[in-house]
Amino acid sequence: MSDPDGPDLTALAWPRATERLRLRPLLPADVPALHRYRSRDDVAFWLGAAAGTPEDLAARFLGPGRAGRTLVVEHDDVVVGDLMLRVQDGWAQAEVAGAAGSGEAELGWVLDPAYGGRGLATEAVRALLDVAFDGLGVRRVTASCFAANVASWRLMERVGMRREAEHVADSLHRELGWLDGLVYALLAEERRS
Ligand SMILES: CC(C)(COP(=O)(O)OP(=O)(O)OC[C@H]1O[C@@H](n2cnc3c(N)ncnc32)[C@H](O)[C@@H]1OP(=O)(O)O)[C@@H](O)C(=O)NCCC(=O)NCCS
């Protein structure tokens, strides 16, 4: 098994610049910015957990198991979003489990809606794919969302991810009840081609 906390993103070289963005690991000083957009109703609606207080958010994002898995996205020196990258083992038969360690990364993203609709999330997630495949050397990335979260799965398709699973009523939304869920994936070799 790989480290249960996964490889630490802070071991890579930061920041990473794209045309309009800078990506770097989350710092405690970023918590108020994350809290500002994550506590918006239109953002929290789709996220796995409500923001809570800034202290709750800090405990969740900077505590054990999560530290080193969150990147912030800066545009013009303002934190406009955050990205999650969780490295995990691929599934394997017991005899070959060692060869599957740390081979996958689950990705996630949030962009402040004030900066939406300009391709900034697309640009950030393309850079996140570079981090996963080139920086950490994983062989497969995955991401999942409610099927009703059209902006999220359209983003996955824009960056070249492939719809891999459509689950029926498998995901419980706090307001909408049981919803369909989608899983997208991309292999390193698919990306190269
Ligand atoms: C999911 C989320 C990050 C997508 O944000 P977004 O603004 O749609 O994505 P982008 O910043 O890449 O912008 C894409 C839009 O800008 C347009 N665009 C403009 N310039 C562009 C460019 N240079 N490159 C790509 N798209 C561009 C695209 O056409 C697209 O518009 P459309 O949706 O009308 O087709 C955002 O909706 C969000 O944070 N939601 C709340 C949290 C959430 O759901 N997280 C995921 C949980 S699974």
PDB file of C-alpha atoms and ligand atoms in Angstrom:
ATOM      1  CA  MET A   1       0.000   0.000   0.000  1.00  0.00           C
ATOM      2  CA  SER A   2       1.112   3.539  -0.602  1.00  0.00           C
ATOM      3  CA  ASP A   3       1.147   6.194   2.121  1.00  0.00           C
ATOM      4  CA  PRO A   4      -2.536   6.583   3.165  1.00  0.00           C
ATOM      5  CA  ASP A   5      -2.143  10.358   2.918  1.00  0.00           C
ATOM      6  CA  GLY A   6      -0.712   9.971  -0.604  1.00  0.00           C
ATOM      7  CA  PRO A   7       2.366  11.725  -1.939  1.00  0.00           C
ATOM      8  CA  ASP A   8       2.665  15.247  -0.642  1.00  0.00           C
ATOM      9  CA  LEU A   9       2.138  17.831  -3.374  1.00  0.00           C
ATOM     10  CA  THR A  10       4.433  20.181  -1.506  1.00  0.00           C
ATOM     11  CA  ALA A  11       7.355  17.981  -2.615  1.00  0.00           C
ATOM     12  CA  LEU A  12       6.916  19.267  -6.205  1.00  0.00           C
ATOM     13  CA  ALA A  13       8.195  22.618  -7.494  1.00  0.00           C
ATOM     14  CA  TRP A  14       5.761  25.520  -6.944  1.00  0.00           C
ATOM     15  CA  PRO A  15       4.215  27.722  -8.105  1.00  0.00           C
ATOM     16  CA  ARG A  16       3.211  26.411 -11.529  1.00  0.00           C
ATOM     17  CA  ALA A  17       2.253  29.115 -13.955  1.00  0.00           C
ATOM     18  CA  THR A  18      -0.192  28.855 -16.845  1.00  0.00           C
ATOM     19  CA  GLU A  19      -1.171  31.614 -19.240  1.00  0.00           C
ATOM     20  CA  ARG A  20      -3.510  33.305 -16.720  1.00  0.00           C
ATOM     21  CA  LEU A  21      -3.059  31.375 -13.472  1.00  0.00           C
ATOM     22  CA  ARG A  22      -0.666  30.319 -10.767  1.00  0.00           C
ATOM     23  CA  LEU A  23      -1.144  27.057  -8.864  1.00  0.00           C
ATOM     24  CA  ARG A  24       0.451  26.401  -5.489  1.00  0.00           C
ATOM     25  CA  PRO A  25      -0.283  24.402  -2.319  1.00  0.00           C
ATOM     26  CA  LEU A  26      -2.854  25.776   0.106  1.00  0.00           C
ATOM     27  CA  LEU A  27      -1.541  27.916   2.974  1.00  0.00           C
ATOM     28  CA  PRO A  28      -3.393  28.768   6.208  1.00  0.00           C
ATOM     29  CA  ALA A  29      -3.632  32.388   4.993  1.00  0.00           C
ATOM     30  CA  ASP A  30      -5.797  31.200   2.041  1.00  0.00           C
ATOM     31  CA  VAL A  31      -8.630  29.956   4.254  1.00  0.00           C
ATOM     32  CA  PRO A  32     -10.668  33.234   4.237  1.00  0.00           C
ATOM     33  CA  ALA A  33     -10.599  33.263   0.408  1.00  0.00           C
ATOM     34  CA  LEU A  34     -11.726  29.642   0.172  1.00  0.00           C
ATOM     35  CA  HIS A  35     -14.409  30.303   2.748  1.00  0.00           C
ATOM     36  CA  ARG A  36     -15.695  33.306   0.786  1.00  0.00           C
ATOM     37  CA  TYR A  37     -16.613  31.345  -2.335  1.00  0.00           C
ATOM     38  CA  ARG A  38     -17.185  27.912  -0.796  1.00  0.00           C
ATOM     39  CA  SER A  39     -19.895  29.308   1.479  1.00  0.00           C
ATOM     40  CA  ARG A  40     -21.860  30.694  -1.496  1.00  0.00           C
ATOM     41  CA  ASP A  41     -25.120  28.744  -1.906  1.00  0.00           C
ATOM     42  CA  ASP A  42     -24.480  28.080  -5.610  1.00  0.00           C
ATOM     43  CA  VAL A  43     -21.081  26.546  -4.821  1.00  0.00           C
ATOM     44  CA  ALA A  44     -21.935  24.651  -1.616  1.00  0.00           C
ATOM     45  CA  PHE A  45     -24.955  23.156  -3.421  1.00  0.00           C
ATOM     46  CA  TRP A  46     -22.653  20.781  -5.322  1.00  0.00           C
ATOM     47  CA  LEU A  47     -19.867  20.187  -2.833  1.00  0.00           C
ATOM     48  CA  GLY A  48     -19.405  17.144  -0.639  1.00  0.00           C
ATOM     49  CA  ALA A  49     -19.657  19.223   2.537  1.00  0.00           C
ATOM     50  CA  ALA A  50     -20.891  22.679   3.475  1.00  0.00           C
ATOM     51  CA  ALA A  51     -18.142  25.177   4.258  1.00  0.00           C
ATOM     52  CA  GLY A  52     -19.103  25.717   7.900  1.00  0.00           C
ATOM     53  CA  THR A  53     -17.070  28.349   9.717  1.00  0.00           C
ATOM     54  CA  PRO A  54     -13.593  29.413   8.564  1.00  0.00           C
ATOM     55  CA  GLU A  55     -12.271  27.363  11.505  1.00  0.00           C
ATOM     56  CA  ASP A  56     -14.185  24.278  10.290  1.00  0.00           C
ATOM     57  CA  LEU A  57     -12.761  24.780   6.818  1.00  0.00           C
ATOM     58  CA  ALA A  58      -9.217  25.168   8.149  1.00  0.00           C
ATOM     59  CA  ALA A  59      -9.563  22.010  10.217  1.00  0.00           C
ATOM     60  CA  ARG A  60     -10.800  20.049   7.197  1.00  0.00           C
ATOM     61  CA  PHE A  61      -8.317  21.369   4.650  1.00  0.00           C
ATOM     62  CA  LEU A  62      -5.190  21.716   6.744  1.00  0.00           C
ATOM     63  CA  GLY A  63      -5.692  18.805   9.111  1.00  0.00           C
ATOM     64  CA  PRO A  64      -4.289  15.283   8.894  1.00  0.00           C
ATOM     65  CA  GLY A  65      -5.149  13.436   5.691  1.00  0.00           C
ATOM     66  CA  ARG A  66      -5.903  16.530   3.637  1.00  0.00           C
ATOM     67  CA  ALA A  67      -2.832  18.732   4.015  1.00  0.00           C
ATOM     68  CA  GLY A  68      -0.731  18.516   0.892  1.00  0.00           C
ATOM     69  CA  ARG A  69      -3.696  17.539  -1.294  1.00  0.00           C
ATOM     70  CA  THR A  70      -5.135  20.966  -1.985  1.00  0.00           C
ATOM     71  CA  LEU A  71      -3.851  23.516  -4.453  1.00  0.00           C
ATOM     72  CA  VAL A  72      -5.081  27.064  -4.746  1.00  0.00           C
ATOM     73  CA  VAL A  73      -5.583  28.794  -8.060  1.00  0.00           C
ATOM     74  CA  GLU A  74      -4.502  32.432  -8.270  1.00  0.00           C
ATOM     75  CA  HIS A  75      -5.525  34.841 -11.010  1.00  0.00           C
ATOM     76  CA  ASP A  76      -4.055  38.364 -10.878  1.00  0.00           C
ATOM     77  CA  ASP A  77      -2.801  37.548  -7.349  1.00  0.00           C
ATOM     78  CA  VAL A  78      -6.321  36.700  -6.122  1.00  0.00           C
ATOM     79  CA  VAL A  79      -7.263  33.182  -4.972  1.00  0.00           C
ATOM     80  CA  VAL A  80     -10.115  32.294  -7.341  1.00  0.00           C
ATOM     81  CA  GLY A  81     -10.400  28.561  -6.799  1.00  0.00           C
ATOM     82  CA  ASP A  82      -8.999  25.390  -5.353  1.00  0.00           C
ATOM     83  CA  LEU A  83      -8.132  21.956  -6.645  1.00  0.00           C
ATOM     84  CA  MET A  84      -7.923  18.571  -4.962  1.00  0.00           C
ATOM     85  CA  LEU A  85      -5.542  15.808  -5.957  1.00  0.00           C
ATOM     86  CA  ARG A  86      -5.666  12.588  -3.955  1.00  0.00           C
ATOM     87  CA  VAL A  87      -3.247   9.859  -4.972  1.00  0.00           C
ATOM     88  CA  GLN A  88      -4.434   6.343  -4.329  1.00  0.00           C
ATOM     89  CA  ASP A  89      -3.640   2.753  -5.198  1.00  0.00           C
ATOM     90  CA  GLY A  90      -5.123   1.237  -8.322  1.00  0.00           C
ATOM     91  CA  TRP A  91      -7.202  -1.913  -7.793  1.00  0.00           C
ATOM     92  CA  ALA A  92      -5.084  -5.033  -8.125  1.00  0.00           C
ATOM     93  CA  GLN A  93      -5.041  -8.709  -7.338  1.00  0.00           C
ATOM     94  CA  ALA A  94      -3.126  -9.374  -4.144  1.00  0.00           C
ATOM     95  CA  GLU A  95      -0.076 -10.870  -5.837  1.00  0.00           C
ATOM     96  CA  VAL A  96       0.513  -7.750  -7.941  1.00  0.00           C
ATOM     97  CA  ALA A  97      -0.756  -5.113  -5.498  1.00  0.00           C
ATOM     98  CA  GLY A  98       2.719  -3.639  -5.119  1.00  0.00           C
ATOM     99  CA  ALA A  99       2.732  -2.693  -8.793  1.00  0.00           C
ATOM    100  CA  ALA A 100      -0.519  -0.726  -8.450  1.00  0.00           C
ATOM    101  CA  GLY A 101       0.534   1.527  -5.542  1.00  0.00           C
ATOM    102  CA  SER A 102       0.056   5.287  -5.944  1.00  0.00           C
ATOM    103  CA  GLY A 103      -0.925   4.809  -9.579  1.00  0.00           C
ATOM    104  CA  GLU A 104      -4.140   6.790  -9.573  1.00  0.00           C
ATOM    105  CA  ALA A 105      -5.233  10.292  -8.674  1.00  0.00           C
ATOM    106  CA  GLU A 106      -8.727  11.466  -7.871  1.00  0.00           C
ATOM    107  CA  LEU A 107      -9.243  15.092  -8.861  1.00  0.00           C
ATOM    108  CA  GLY A 108     -11.660  17.775  -7.698  1.00  0.00           C
ATOM    109  CA  TRP A 109     -12.203  21.502  -8.320  1.00  0.00           C
ATOM    110  CA  VAL A 110     -14.013  24.628  -7.236  1.00  0.00           C
ATOM    111  CA  LEU A 111     -13.921  27.989  -8.975  1.00  0.00           C
ATOM    112  CA  ASP A 112     -15.328  31.189  -7.494  1.00  0.00           C
ATOM    113  CA  PRO A 113     -18.394  31.846  -9.707  1.00  0.00           C
ATOM    114  CA  ALA A 114     -17.299  35.484  -9.938  1.00  0.00           C
ATOM    115  CA  TYR A 115     -14.545  34.188 -12.239  1.00  0.00           C
ATOM    116  CA  GLY A 116     -16.609  31.537 -14.071  1.00  0.00           C
ATOM    117  CA  GLY A 117     -17.328  31.283 -17.767  1.00  0.00           C
ATOM    118  CA  ARG A 118     -13.870  32.408 -18.929  1.00  0.00           C
ATOM    119  CA  GLY A 119     -12.136  29.056 -19.169  1.00  0.00           C
ATOM    120  CA  LEU A 120     -10.144  29.580 -15.969  1.00  0.00           C
ATOM    121  CA  ALA A 121     -11.299  26.273 -14.431  1.00  0.00           C
ATOM    122  CA  THR A 122     -10.432  24.498 -17.686  1.00  0.00           C
ATOM    123  CA  GLU A 123      -6.970  26.055 -17.638  1.00  0.00           C
ATOM    124  CA  ALA A 124      -6.501  25.103 -13.970  1.00  0.00           C
ATOM    125  CA  VAL A 125      -7.602  21.498 -14.480  1.00  0.00           C
ATOM    126  CA  ARG A 126      -5.331  21.112 -17.513  1.00  0.00           C
ATOM    127  CA  ALA A 127      -2.466  22.173 -15.243  1.00  0.00           C
ATOM    128  CA  LEU A 128      -3.717  19.738 -12.596  1.00  0.00           C
ATOM    129  CA  LEU A 129      -3.508  16.935 -15.163  1.00  0.00           C
ATOM    130  CA  ASP A 130       0.112  17.956 -15.807  1.00  0.00           C
ATOM    131  CA  VAL A 131       0.765  17.736 -12.069  1.00  0.00           C
ATOM    132  CA  ALA A 132      -0.850  14.284 -11.833  1.00  0.00           C
ATOM    133  CA  PHE A 133       0.671  12.700 -14.934  1.00  0.00           C
ATOM    134  CA  ASP A 134       4.002  14.493 -15.322  1.00  0.00           C
ATOM    135  CA  GLY A 135       4.691  15.626 -11.745  1.00  0.00           C
ATOM    136  CA  LEU A 136       3.489  12.565  -9.838  1.00  0.00           C
ATOM    137  CA  GLY A 137       3.631   9.988 -12.622  1.00  0.00           C
ATOM    138  CA  VAL A 138       0.201   8.449 -12.078  1.00  0.00           C
ATOM    139  CA  ARG A 139      -1.217   6.207 -14.822  1.00  0.00           C
ATOM    140  CA  ARG A 140      -4.907   7.112 -14.418  1.00  0.00           C
ATOM    141  CA  VAL A 141      -6.933  10.026 -13.097  1.00  0.00           C
ATOM    142  CA  THR A 142     -10.580   9.978 -12.111  1.00  0.00           C
ATOM    143  CA  ALA A 143     -13.195  12.516 -11.103  1.00  0.00           C
ATOM    144  CA  SER A 144     -16.817  12.146 -10.139  1.00  0.00           C
ATOM    145  CA  CYS A 145     -19.836  14.404  -9.830  1.00  0.00           C
ATOM    146  CA  PHE A 146     -23.590  14.438  -9.635  1.00  0.00           C
ATOM    147  CA  ALA A 147     -24.936  13.979 -13.171  1.00  0.00           C
ATOM    148  CA  ALA A 148     -26.986  17.122 -12.548  1.00  0.00           C
ATOM    149  CA  ASN A 149     -23.776  19.143 -12.073  1.00  0.00           C
ATOM    150  CA  VAL A 150     -23.497  19.867 -15.761  1.00  0.00           C
ATOM    151  CA  ALA A 151     -20.774  22.530 -15.401  1.00  0.00           C
ATOM    152  CA  SER A 152     -18.510  19.998 -13.696  1.00  0.00           C
ATOM    153  CA  TRP A 153     -18.873  17.158 -16.215  1.00  0.00           C
ATOM    154  CA  ARG A 154     -18.640  19.571 -19.142  1.00  0.00           C
ATOM    155  CA  LEU A 155     -15.337  20.699 -17.662  1.00  0.00           C
ATOM    156  CA  MET A 156     -14.180  17.066 -17.507  1.00  0.00           C
ATOM    157  CA  GLU A 157     -15.059  16.635 -21.176  1.00  0.00           C
ATOM    158  CA  ARG A 158     -13.301  19.879 -22.163  1.00  0.00           C
ATOM    159  CA  VAL A 159     -10.045  18.598 -20.675  1.00  0.00           C
ATOM    160  CA  GLY A 160     -10.371  15.262 -22.487  1.00  0.00           C
ATOM    161  CA  MET A 161     -11.657  13.014 -19.723  1.00  0.00           C
ATOM    162  CA  ARG A 162     -13.810  10.077 -20.757  1.00  0.00           C
ATOM    163  CA  ARG A 163     -17.202   9.265 -19.221  1.00  0.00           C
ATOM    164  CA  GLU A 164     -16.552   5.884 -17.662  1.00  0.00           C
ATOM    165  CA  ALA A 165     -19.536   5.181 -15.425  1.00  0.00           C
ATOM    166  CA  GLU A 166     -23.078   6.396 -15.058  1.00  0.00           C
ATOM    167  CA  HIS A 167     -24.469   5.341 -11.702  1.00  0.00           C
ATOM    168  CA  VAL A 168     -28.203   5.338 -11.140  1.00  0.00           C
ATOM    169  CA  ALA A 169     -29.454   7.063  -7.973  1.00  0.00           C
ATOM    170  CA  ASP A 170     -26.236   6.263  -6.086  1.00  0.00           C
ATOM    171  CA  SER A 171     -25.446   9.699  -4.650  1.00  0.00           C
ATOM    172  CA  LEU A 172     -27.422  11.383  -1.890  1.00  0.00           C
ATOM    173  CA  HIS A 173     -27.764  15.152  -2.265  1.00  0.00           C
ATOM    174  CA  ARG A 174     -28.708  17.051   0.880  1.00  0.00           C
ATOM    175  CA  GLU A 175     -31.591  18.888  -0.879  1.00  0.00           C
ATOM    176  CA  LEU A 176     -32.430  16.847  -3.978  1.00  0.00           C
ATOM    177  CA  GLY A 177     -32.325  13.322  -2.557  1.00  0.00           C
ATOM    178  CA  TRP A 178     -30.826  10.356  -4.428  1.00  0.00           C
ATOM    179  CA  LEU A 179     -29.281  11.495  -7.710  1.00  0.00           C
ATOM    180  CA  ASP A 180     -27.404   9.825 -10.532  1.00  0.00           C
ATOM    181  CA  GLY A 181     -23.622  10.047 -10.370  1.00  0.00           C
ATOM    182  CA  LEU A 182     -20.957  10.133 -13.076  1.00  0.00           C
ATOM    183  CA  VAL A 183     -17.361   8.968 -13.076  1.00  0.00           C
ATOM    184  CA  TYR A 184     -14.874  10.265 -15.605  1.00  0.00           C
ATOM    185  CA  ALA A 185     -11.325   9.002 -16.146  1.00  0.00           C
ATOM    186  CA  LEU A 186      -8.256   9.520 -18.279  1.00  0.00           C
ATOM    187  CA  LEU A 187      -5.228   7.273 -18.762  1.00  0.00           C
ATOM    188  CA  ALA A 188      -1.731   8.646 -19.285  1.00  0.00           C
ATOM    189  CA  GLU A 189      -1.561   6.953 -22.669  1.00  0.00           C
ATOM    190  CA  GLU A 190      -4.904   8.405 -23.758  1.00  0.00           C
ATOM    191  CA  ARG A 191      -3.656  11.853 -22.864  1.00  0.00           C
ATOM    192  CA  ARG A 192      -0.449  11.388 -24.857  1.00  0.00           C
ATOM    193  CA  SER A 193      -2.405  10.388 -27.944  1.00  0.00           C
TER     194      SER A 193
HETATM  195  C1  LIG B   1     -17.368  23.185 -12.063  1.00  0.00           C
HETATM  196  C2  LIG B   1     -16.845  24.608 -12.255  1.00  0.00           C
HETATM  197  C3  LIG B   1     -15.408  24.704 -11.764  1.00  0.00           C
HETATM  198  C4  LIG B   1     -16.912  24.962 -13.747  1.00  0.00           C
HETATM  199  O1  LIG B   1     -16.679  26.338 -13.917  1.00  0.00           O
HETATM  200  P1  LIG B   1     -16.850  27.020 -15.372  1.00  0.00           P
HETATM  201  O2  LIG B   1     -16.876  28.477 -15.188  1.00  0.00           O
HETATM  202  O3  LIG B   1     -17.994  26.374 -16.082  1.00  0.00           O
HETATM  203  O4  LIG B   1     -15.537  26.535 -16.125  1.00  0.00           O
HETATM  204  P2  LIG B   1     -14.451  27.405 -16.899  1.00  0.00           P
HETATM  205  O5  LIG B   1     -13.850  28.425 -16.004  1.00  0.00           O
HETATM  206  O6  LIG B   1     -13.522  26.435 -17.523  1.00  0.00           O
HETATM  207  O7  LIG B   1     -15.286  28.169 -18.018  1.00  0.00           O
HETATM  208  C5  LIG B   1     -15.909  27.423 -19.041  1.00  0.00           C
HETATM  209  C6  LIG B   1     -16.872  28.312 -19.780  1.00  0.00           C
HETATM  210  O8  LIG B   1     -16.144  29.440 -20.273  1.00  0.00           O
HETATM  211  C7  LIG B   1     -16.169  29.425 -21.711  1.00  0.00           C
HETATM  212  N1  LIG B   1     -14.833  29.838 -22.107  1.00  0.00           N
HETATM  213  C8  LIG B   1     -14.488  31.118 -22.410  1.00  0.00           C
HETATM  214  N2  LIG B   1     -13.187  31.183 -22.688  1.00  0.00           N
HETATM  215  C9  LIG B   1     -12.693  29.939 -22.569  1.00  0.00           C
HETATM  216  C10 LIG B   1     -11.385  29.377 -22.741  1.00  0.00           C
HETATM  217  N3  LIG B   1     -10.338  30.136 -23.069  1.00  0.00           N
HETATM  218  N4  LIG B   1     -11.210  28.045 -22.528  1.00  0.00           N
HETATM  219  C11 LIG B   1     -12.255  27.269 -22.181  1.00  0.00           C
HETATM  220  N5  LIG B   1     -13.513  27.744 -22.009  1.00  0.00           N
HETATM  221  C12 LIG B   1     -13.737  29.077 -22.199  1.00  0.00           C
HETATM  222  C13 LIG B   1     -16.560  27.998 -22.080  1.00  0.00           C
HETATM  223  O9  LIG B   1     -17.198  27.962 -23.349  1.00  0.00           O
HETATM  224  C14 LIG B   1     -17.505  27.642 -20.974  1.00  0.00           C
HETATM  225  O10 LIG B   1     -18.741  28.261 -21.179  1.00  0.00           O
HETATM  226  P3  LIG B   1     -20.098  27.396 -21.289  1.00  0.00           P
HETATM  227  O11 LIG B   1     -20.238  26.669 -19.967  1.00  0.00           O
HETATM  228  O12 LIG B   1     -21.132  28.418 -21.521  1.00  0.00           O
HETATM  229  O13 LIG B   1     -19.873  26.457 -22.418  1.00  0.00           O
HETATM  230  C15 LIG B   1     -17.715  25.618 -11.468  1.00  0.00           C
HETATM  231  O14 LIG B   1     -19.024  25.569 -11.992  1.00  0.00           O
HETATM  232  C16 LIG B   1     -17.778  25.375  -9.978  1.00  0.00           C
HETATM  233  O15 LIG B   1     -16.827  25.636  -9.251  1.00  0.00           O
HETATM  234  N6  LIG B   1     -18.936  24.868  -9.495  1.00  0.00           N
HETATM  235  C17 LIG B   1     -19.176  24.709  -8.050  1.00  0.00           C
HETATM  236  C18 LIG B   1     -18.305  23.679  -7.424  1.00  0.00           C
HETATM  237  C19 LIG B   1     -18.389  22.350  -8.109  1.00  0.00           C
HETATM  238  O16 LIG B   1     -19.434  21.956  -8.629  1.00  0.00           O
HETATM  239  N7  LIG B   1     -17.289  21.614  -8.076  1.00  0.00           N
HETATM  240  C20 LIG B   1     -17.235  20.284  -8.642  1.00  0.00           C
HETATM  241  C21 LIG B   1     -17.854  19.303  -7.737  1.00  0.00           C
HETATM  242  S1  LIG B   1     -17.880  17.691  -8.510  1.00  0.00           S
END
